[in-house]
Tab-separated table of C-alpha atoms and ligand atoms in Angstrom:
chain	number	residue	atom	x	y	z
Z	1	MET	CA	-2.547	-67.525	50.339
Z	2	ARG	CA	-1.179	-67.113	46.830
Z	3	PRO	CA	-0.096	-63.103	47.297
Z	4	LEU	CA	0.555	-64.123	50.904
Z	5	ILE	CA	3.105	-66.432	49.968
Z	6	GLN	CA	4.752	-63.858	46.616
Z	7	THR	CA	5.717	-62.141	49.989
Z	8	LEU	CA	7.937	-64.179	50.686
Z	9	ILE	CA	9.650	-65.668	47.550
Z	10	PRO	CA	12.098	-63.636	45.715
Z	11	SER	CA	10.778	-62.413	41.633
Z	12	GLY	CA	12.437	-63.104	38.900
Z	13	HIS	CA	14.407	-66.318	39.458
Z	14	SER	CA	14.782	-68.750	36.448
Z	15	PRO	CA	14.439	-72.085	37.441
Z	16	SER	CA	17.260	-74.507	36.692
Z	17	ASP	CA	16.849	-77.624	34.942
Z	18	CYS	CA	16.839	-79.159	38.033
Z	19	GLY	CA	16.802	-78.993	42.151
Z	20	GLU	CA	17.736	-81.663	44.180
Z	21	ALA	CA	16.855	-81.585	48.579
Z	22	TYR	CA	17.152	-83.742	51.220
Z	23	ALA	CA	14.370	-83.128	54.515
Z	24	PRO	CA	14.132	-85.422	58.140
Z	25	ALA	CA	11.166	-87.351	59.416
Z	26	ASN	CA	10.554	-85.952	62.863
Z	27	ILE	CA	9.020	-87.014	65.617
Z	28	ALA	CA	7.636	-84.902	67.830
Z	29	LEU	CA	8.097	-84.590	71.829
Z	30	CYS	CA	6.040	-82.344	72.726
Z	31	LYS	CA	2.792	-82.872	69.981
Z	32	TYR	CA	0.991	-80.521	67.800
Z	33	TRP	CA	-2.748	-81.676	67.975
Z	34	GLY	CA	-4.923	-79.116	67.098
Z	35	LYS	CA	-4.860	-75.799	64.752
Z	36	ARG	CA	-6.615	-72.187	64.704
Z	37	ASP	CA	-6.203	-72.052	60.975
Z	38	GLU	CA	-7.090	-75.055	58.903
Z	39	ALA	CA	-6.145	-73.301	55.521
Z	40	LEU	CA	-2.950	-71.878	56.679
Z	41	LYS	CA	-1.559	-74.745	59.544
Z	42	LEU	CA	-1.763	-72.817	62.382
Z	43	PRO	CA	-1.070	-74.584	65.695
Z	44	ARG	CA	-2.966	-73.828	69.240
Z	45	THR	CA	-0.037	-74.445	70.736
Z	46	GLY	CA	4.084	-75.613	70.737
Z	47	SER	CA	5.378	-77.745	69.446
Z	48	LEU	CA	9.064	-79.756	69.935
Z	49	SER	CA	10.436	-82.459	67.400
Z	50	VAL	CA	13.645	-84.753	66.993
Z	51	SER	CA	14.577	-85.103	63.326
Z	52	LEU	CA	15.520	-88.471	62.403
Z	53	GLY	CA	18.689	-87.829	61.059
Z	54	ALA	CA	19.323	-90.009	57.435
Z	55	PHE	CA	15.408	-91.379	57.486
Z	56	GLY	CA	13.805	-89.163	55.332
Z	57	THR	CA	13.230	-87.970	51.709
Z	58	HIS	CA	15.215	-86.825	48.966
Z	59	MET	CA	13.761	-85.080	45.871
Z	60	ARG	CA	14.602	-84.019	43.144
Z	61	LEU	CA	12.277	-81.461	40.695
Z	62	LEU	CA	12.895	-81.330	36.480
Z	63	PRO	CA	10.750	-79.059	34.528
Z	64	ALA	CA	8.802	-80.969	32.369
Z	65	LYS	CA	5.854	-80.544	29.983
Z	66	THR	CA	3.497	-82.505	32.619
Z	67	ASP	CA	3.586	-83.282	35.790
Z	68	SER	CA	4.428	-86.641	37.129
Z	69	LEU	CA	4.856	-88.198	40.424
Z	70	CYS	CA	7.548	-91.149	41.330
Z	71	ILE	CA	7.859	-92.306	44.502
Z	72	ASN	CA	10.388	-94.836	45.173
Z	73	GLY	CA	10.201	-95.740	41.645
Z	74	MET	CA	6.776	-96.231	41.245
Z	75	GLU	CA	4.671	-93.502	39.250
Z	76	PHE	CA	1.683	-92.172	40.636
Z	77	PRO	CA	-1.361	-91.488	38.683
Z	78	ALA	CA	-2.377	-88.103	38.683
Z	79	ASP	CA	-6.193	-88.792	40.211
Z	80	ASP	CA	-3.658	-90.128	43.530
Z	81	LYS	CA	-3.876	-88.178	46.912
Z	82	ALA	CA	-0.594	-88.332	46.789
Z	83	HIS	CA	-0.403	-86.627	43.557
Z	84	ARG	CA	-3.421	-84.400	44.403
Z	85	ARG	CA	-1.948	-83.089	47.307
Z	86	LEU	CA	1.743	-82.664	46.836
Z	87	PHE	CA	1.015	-81.063	43.654
Z	88	GLY	CA	-2.331	-79.357	45.243
Z	89	PHE	CA	1.116	-77.352	47.215
Z	90	LEU	CA	4.118	-76.775	44.723
Z	91	ASP	CA	0.683	-74.834	42.905
Z	92	LEU	CA	1.218	-72.718	45.727
Z	93	LEU	CA	4.598	-71.905	44.984
Z	94	ARG	CA	4.710	-72.151	41.547
Z	95	ALA	CA	4.213	-70.013	38.077
Z	96	PRO	CA	0.704	-71.238	36.748
Z	97	ASP	CA	2.121	-72.640	34.016
Z	98	PHE	CA	4.987	-74.880	34.994
Z	99	ARG	CA	4.768	-78.109	35.136
Z	100	LEU	CA	7.351	-80.460	37.275
Z	101	ARG	CA	8.705	-84.167	37.236
Z	102	VAL	CA	8.874	-85.294	40.634
Z	103	GLU	CA	10.939	-87.819	41.734
Z	104	SER	CA	11.324	-88.743	45.541
Z	105	ARG	CA	12.490	-91.064	47.597
Z	106	ASN	CA	11.955	-92.099	51.434
Z	107	THR	CA	14.680	-93.321	53.110
Z	108	ILE	CA	12.420	-94.092	56.054
Z	109	PRO	CA	11.927	-97.600	56.023
Z	110	MET	CA	8.868	-98.396	54.125
Z	111	ALA	CA	6.949	-100.416	57.158
Z	112	ALA	CA	7.816	-98.205	59.607
Z	113	GLY	CA	4.692	-96.606	60.207
Z	114	LEU	CA	6.755	-92.747	60.504
Z	115	ALA	CA	4.491	-90.163	58.288
Z	116	SER	CA	6.570	-89.595	55.160
Z	117	SER	CA	4.609	-86.021	54.560
Z	118	ALA	CA	6.421	-83.802	57.183
Z	119	SER	CA	10.142	-85.019	54.946
Z	120	ALA	CA	8.762	-84.918	50.986
Z	121	PHE	CA	7.005	-81.107	52.283
Z	122	ALA	CA	9.672	-80.287	53.536
Z	123	ALA	CA	11.507	-81.638	51.015
Z	124	ALA	CA	9.425	-79.883	48.322
Z	125	VAL	CA	10.091	-76.109	49.373
Z	126	LYS	CA	13.544	-76.910	49.818
Z	127	ALA	CA	14.480	-78.413	46.579
Z	128	MET	CA	11.820	-75.131	45.100
Z	129	ASP	CA	14.370	-73.228	46.838
Z	130	ALA	CA	17.449	-75.514	44.891
Z	131	LEU	CA	16.045	-75.386	41.074
Z	132	TYR	CA	14.730	-71.652	41.524
Z	133	ASP	CA	18.108	-70.267	43.532
Z	134	TRP	CA	15.917	-68.508	45.842
Z	135	GLY	CA	18.912	-68.372	48.667
Z	136	LEU	CA	15.686	-68.741	51.489
Z	137	ASP	CA	16.354	-68.489	55.169
Z	138	GLY	CA	15.234	-71.389	57.384
Z	139	ARG	CA	12.298	-69.381	58.863
Z	140	THR	CA	10.875	-68.616	55.633
Z	141	LEU	CA	11.817	-72.481	54.203
Z	142	SER	CA	9.578	-73.205	57.685
Z	143	ILE	CA	6.703	-71.216	57.125
Z	144	LEU	CA	6.179	-72.284	53.428
Z	145	ALA	CA	6.289	-75.974	54.475
Z	146	ARG	CA	3.857	-75.417	57.675
Z	147	LEU	CA	1.274	-74.679	54.701
Z	148	GLY	CA	1.941	-78.498	53.076
Z	149	SER	CA	1.519	-80.147	56.922
Z	150	GLY	CA	2.221	-78.535	60.568
Z	151	SER	CA	4.468	-80.895	61.330
Z	152	ALA	CA	6.841	-80.301	58.248
Z	153	SER	CA	7.734	-76.967	59.597
Z	154	ARG	CA	9.860	-79.101	61.757
Z	155	SER	CA	11.633	-81.178	59.026
Z	156	VAL	CA	13.525	-78.426	57.269
Z	157	TYR	CA	15.944	-78.614	59.954
Z	158	GLU	CA	18.145	-81.266	61.548
Z	159	GLY	CA	18.535	-82.175	65.792
Z	160	PHE	CA	15.789	-80.894	67.897
Z	161	VAL	CA	13.384	-78.906	66.832
Z	162	GLU	CA	10.561	-76.377	68.162
Z	163	TRP	CA	7.920	-74.606	66.106
Z	164	HIS	CA	6.107	-71.851	67.652
Z	165	GLU	CA	2.472	-71.181	67.576
Z	166	GLY	CA	2.492	-67.481	66.722
Z	167	VAL	CA	-0.130	-64.958	67.094
Z	168	ASP	CA	-0.305	-63.362	63.355
Z	169	PRO	CA	-3.164	-64.524	62.128
Z	170	THR	CA	-1.149	-64.035	58.534
Z	171	GLY	CA	0.760	-67.529	60.477
Z	172	MET	CA	4.221	-65.187	59.866
Z	173	ASP	CA	5.348	-65.712	62.855
Z	174	SER	CA	4.669	-69.521	63.272
Z	175	PHE	CA	7.678	-70.965	61.708
Z	176	ALA	CA	10.063	-73.491	63.500
Z	177	GLU	CA	13.916	-72.945	64.319
Z	178	PRO	CA	16.496	-75.196	65.849
Z	179	VAL	CA	16.411	-75.904	69.401
Z	180	ALA	CA	19.842	-78.163	69.707
Z	181	PRO	CA	21.939	-81.180	67.863
Z	182	VAL	CA	21.104	-83.914	68.792
Z	183	TRP	CA	23.188	-85.568	71.483
Z	184	PRO	CA	25.305	-88.590	70.435
Z	185	ASP	CA	23.850	-91.500	72.387
Z	186	PHE	CA	19.997	-90.181	71.536
Z	187	ARG	CA	18.000	-92.687	70.331
Z	188	VAL	CA	14.366	-93.535	68.507
Z	189	GLY	CA	13.095	-96.995	68.489
Z	190	ILE	CA	10.752	-97.919	66.169
Z	191	LEU	CA	7.941	-100.447	66.537
Z	192	THR	CA	5.558	-101.305	64.151
Z	193	LEU	CA	2.967	-102.939	65.391
Z	194	SER	CA	-0.266	-102.605	62.463
Z	195	GLU	CA	0.790	-101.785	59.156
Z	196	ALA	CA	-3.573	-101.240	58.594
Z	197	GLU	CA	-4.044	-97.779	57.141
Z	198	LYS	CA	-5.767	-95.536	59.066
Z	199	ALA	CA	-9.098	-95.357	59.215
Z	200	VAL	CA	-8.673	-90.989	60.096
Z	201	GLY	CA	-5.990	-88.985	59.587
Z	202	SER	CA	-3.852	-86.322	61.444
Z	203	SER	CA	-5.775	-83.508	59.843
Z	204	GLU	CA	-9.206	-85.123	60.095
Z	205	GLY	CA	-8.590	-86.315	63.482
Z	206	MET	CA	-7.150	-83.105	64.871
Z	207	LYS	CA	-10.526	-80.950	63.911
Z	208	ARG	CA	-12.441	-83.732	65.601
Z	209	THR	CA	-10.431	-83.549	68.466
Z	210	VAL	CA	-10.747	-79.691	68.680
Z	211	GLU	CA	-14.142	-79.679	67.472
Z	212	THR	CA	-15.605	-82.307	70.391
Z	213	ALA	CA	-13.567	-83.586	72.967
Z	214	THR	CA	-14.238	-81.170	76.089
Z	215	LEU	CA	-10.810	-82.411	77.472
Z	216	TYR	CA	-9.281	-80.597	74.224
Z	217	ARG	CA	-10.095	-77.688	76.746
Z	218	ALA	CA	-7.279	-79.316	79.242
Z	219	TRP	CA	-4.606	-79.229	75.749
Z	220	PRO	CA	-2.886	-76.128	75.699
Z	221	GLU	CA	-2.074	-76.205	79.870
Z	222	GLN	CA	-0.353	-79.221	79.200
Z	223	VAL	CA	1.479	-77.545	75.734
Z	224	ALA	CA	2.665	-75.085	78.416
Z	225	ARG	CA	4.237	-77.146	81.212
Z	226	ASP	CA	5.603	-79.356	78.765
Z	227	LEU	CA	7.179	-77.266	75.984
Z	228	PRO	CA	9.968	-75.649	78.498
Z	229	GLU	CA	10.617	-78.820	80.696
Z	230	ILE	CA	11.488	-81.190	77.393
Z	231	ARG	CA	13.029	-77.842	76.055
Z	232	ARG	CA	15.744	-77.206	79.040
Z	233	ALA	CA	15.668	-81.202	79.384
Z	234	VAL	CA	17.252	-80.769	75.398
Z	235	LEU	CA	19.408	-78.236	76.755
Z	236	CYS	CA	21.214	-79.755	79.637
Z	237	HIS	CA	20.318	-83.125	78.431
Z	238	ASP	CA	18.539	-84.350	80.867
Z	239	PHE	CA	17.453	-88.081	79.548
Z	240	PRO	CA	14.565	-88.834	82.489
Z	241	ALA	CA	13.001	-85.648	82.579
Z	242	LEU	CA	13.092	-85.525	78.955
Z	243	GLY	CA	11.571	-89.447	78.073
Z	244	ARG	CA	8.882	-88.673	81.182
Z	245	THR	CA	6.883	-85.173	79.664
Z	246	ALA	CA	7.635	-87.048	76.477
Z	247	GLU	CA	5.619	-89.797	76.920
Z	248	ASN	CA	2.883	-87.848	79.497
Z	249	ASN	CA	2.921	-85.108	76.567
Z	250	ALA	CA	1.468	-88.586	73.655
Z	251	LEU	CA	-0.514	-89.877	76.543
Z	252	ALA	CA	-2.788	-86.822	77.227
Z	253	MET	CA	-2.933	-86.009	73.745
Z	254	HIS	CA	-4.192	-89.549	72.662
Z	255	ALA	CA	-6.417	-88.913	75.788
Z	256	THR	CA	-7.845	-85.656	74.071
Z	257	MET	CA	-8.465	-88.254	70.651
Z	258	ILE	CA	-10.388	-90.785	72.769
Z	259	ALA	CA	-12.269	-88.449	74.031
Z	260	ALA	CA	-14.023	-86.655	70.896
Z	261	TRP	CA	-16.599	-88.252	69.051
Z	262	PRO	CA	-16.932	-90.647	67.075
Z	263	PRO	CA	-13.605	-91.087	69.032
Z	264	VAL	CA	-10.545	-90.757	67.680
Z	265	LEU	CA	-9.099	-94.517	69.169
Z	266	TYR	CA	-5.486	-95.214	67.027
Z	267	TRP	CA	-4.305	-98.086	69.998
Z	268	ARG	CA	-3.993	-101.632	68.953
Z	269	PRO	CA	-3.739	-104.795	71.566
Z	270	GLU	CA	-0.553	-104.339	70.605
Z	271	THR	CA	-0.361	-100.342	71.164
Z	272	VAL	CA	-1.250	-101.004	74.763
Z	273	ALA	CA	0.478	-104.347	75.295
Z	274	ALA	CA	3.799	-102.292	74.271
Z	275	LEU	CA	2.892	-99.867	76.391
Z	276	HIS	CA	2.790	-101.880	78.965
Z	277	ALA	CA	5.932	-104.200	78.609
Z	278	VAL	CA	8.075	-100.202	78.629
Z	279	HIS	CA	6.499	-99.618	82.473
Z	280	GLN	CA	7.743	-103.497	82.590
Z	281	LEU	CA	11.106	-102.144	81.729
Z	282	ARG	CA	11.317	-99.178	83.726
Z	283	ALA	CA	10.475	-100.845	87.224
Z	284	GLU	CA	13.537	-103.113	85.817
Z	285	GLY	CA	15.751	-99.963	86.045
Z	286	VAL	CA	16.003	-99.720	82.127
Z	287	ASP	CA	15.601	-95.533	80.987
Z	288	VAL	CA	12.882	-96.539	78.445
Z	289	TYR	CA	9.853	-94.030	77.524
Z	290	ALA	CA	7.001	-94.868	75.145
Z	291	THR	CA	5.408	-91.531	71.760
Z	292	MET	CA	2.576	-91.982	69.501
Z	293	ASP	CA	1.744	-90.375	66.934
Z	294	ALA	CA	-1.673	-90.282	64.783
Z	295	GLY	CA	-1.912	-94.340	64.849
Z	296	PRO	CA	-1.276	-96.888	66.915
Z	297	ASN	CA	2.594	-98.235	66.307
Z	298	VAL	CA	4.746	-96.786	69.487
Z	299	LYS	CA	7.759	-94.737	69.066
Z	300	LEU	CA	10.490	-95.299	72.266
Z	301	LEU	CA	13.025	-92.628	73.003
Z	302	PHE	CA	16.061	-94.764	75.282
Z	303	LEU	CA	20.176	-93.563	74.814
Z	304	ALA	CA	22.735	-96.004	73.333
Z	305	PRO	CA	23.406	-98.205	76.674
Z	306	SER	CA	20.008	-99.930	77.472
Z	307	GLU	CA	20.167	-100.640	73.024
Z	308	ALA	CA	20.423	-104.103	74.106
Z	309	ARG	CA	18.322	-105.098	76.685
Z	310	ILE	CA	15.080	-102.978	74.927
Z	311	GLN	CA	16.225	-104.834	71.798
Z	312	GLU	CA	15.254	-108.322	73.921
Z	313	ILE	CA	11.978	-107.788	74.475
Z	314	PHE	CA	10.993	-105.673	71.168
Z	315	PRO	CA	13.081	-108.076	68.573
Z	316	HIS	CA	11.873	-106.407	65.159
Z	317	MET	CA	12.134	-102.690	66.562
Z	318	GLN	CA	13.758	-100.805	64.018
Z	319	THR	CA	16.662	-98.161	65.630
Z	320	VAL	CA	17.490	-94.573	64.797
Z	321	SER	CA	20.522	-92.533	65.609
Z	322	PRO	CA	18.642	-89.388	64.750
Z	323	GLY	CA	22.612	-87.340	65.591
Z	324	ASP	CA	23.453	-89.618	61.934
Z	325	GLY	CA	22.906	-87.043	59.358
L	1	DP6	C1	0.634	-86.247	66.323
L	1	DP6	O1	1.140	-82.284	60.822
L	1	DP6	O2	0.168	-84.702	59.739
L	1	DP6	O3	2.052	-86.444	64.579
L	1	DP6	O4	-0.838	-80.440	59.475
L	1	DP6	O5	-3.580	-81.444	59.341
L	1	DP6	O6	-0.730	-82.061	58.219
L	1	DP6	P1	-1.327	-81.317	58.788
L	1	DP6	O7	-0.889	-82.295	60.572
L	1	DP6	P2	0.267	-82.928	60.381
L	1	DP6	O8	-0.570	-83.356	62.277
L	1	DP6	C2	0.820	-84.382	63.235
L	1	DP6	C3	0.284	-84.728	64.141
L	1	DP6	C4	0.775	-85.713	64.844
L	1	DP6	C5	1.845	-85.178	65.594
L	1	DP6	C6	3.154	-84.077	65.354
L	1	DP6	O9	3.245	-84.338	64.940
L	1	DP6	O10	3.640	-82.535	66.290
């Protein structure tokens, strides 16, 4: 993979004393679920997300004698999973004998049940770009971030972002691009329903789904319908269409996981209760929709005027304004 990556990075640049960058977390409205190439993290379909503004990862990279990782003030030893994954990724981008001190700070509330891997890998690529002054464009940053975690390809941008699946076996046409800025009233509500570590990670969950779930055959067709509709709804601020398509897309993704064997069932009783409460609110005329990733927690999509009523039903909801950078 390294030779492929080297074609994207300008040669002859020396590192400076420090490279610093920020990348937001993101939530997919049309999900990425299933790879066509595991190593290059090439997806079977496109996806579309909204970045979470000020919720994300700040990262500083400092040339050092040995590799070390500090996240939110805590040191992570070399045999830790997070350490191995991050430095395994940085190895793709750096000279073999070059060591780094990584200082990372997540502004995503720790208990929010939001994956920080997307913002972490996107911030890592941007910080490497700053450290070496490579001047990489968004497309290249996105391709490189994708190699850390598929959803990180979308976290190099703010706003609504689309990741094109591409067709090239090298992955050079599989990158994300901005679709539109977030409109000011758009809100994401985070419901933390369980903080237990999930039994099946997203990479393993999607692999198992692709390999064992006959329902997965219907997934590309679902995305082929949902992605253009969500893109249209984003561009013309058609919130009800955006919300219902995003909720249906998330539930369809979970249906494919549940149909895998062994089943990939992330839902807890609290997850189902929250979905029923969302449907009850809609029956009352409140425009609120749910989405979920590879875990039991639910994220709500709504517009600012509905916030007070939704907060009454979900007092612990944390609200994000994705448009606030
Ligand atoms: C359900 O990007 O975490 O959140 O590419 O294997 O690192 P890898 O997977 P990851 O998967 C995210 C899956 C999802 C949907 C999405 O974000 O589109």
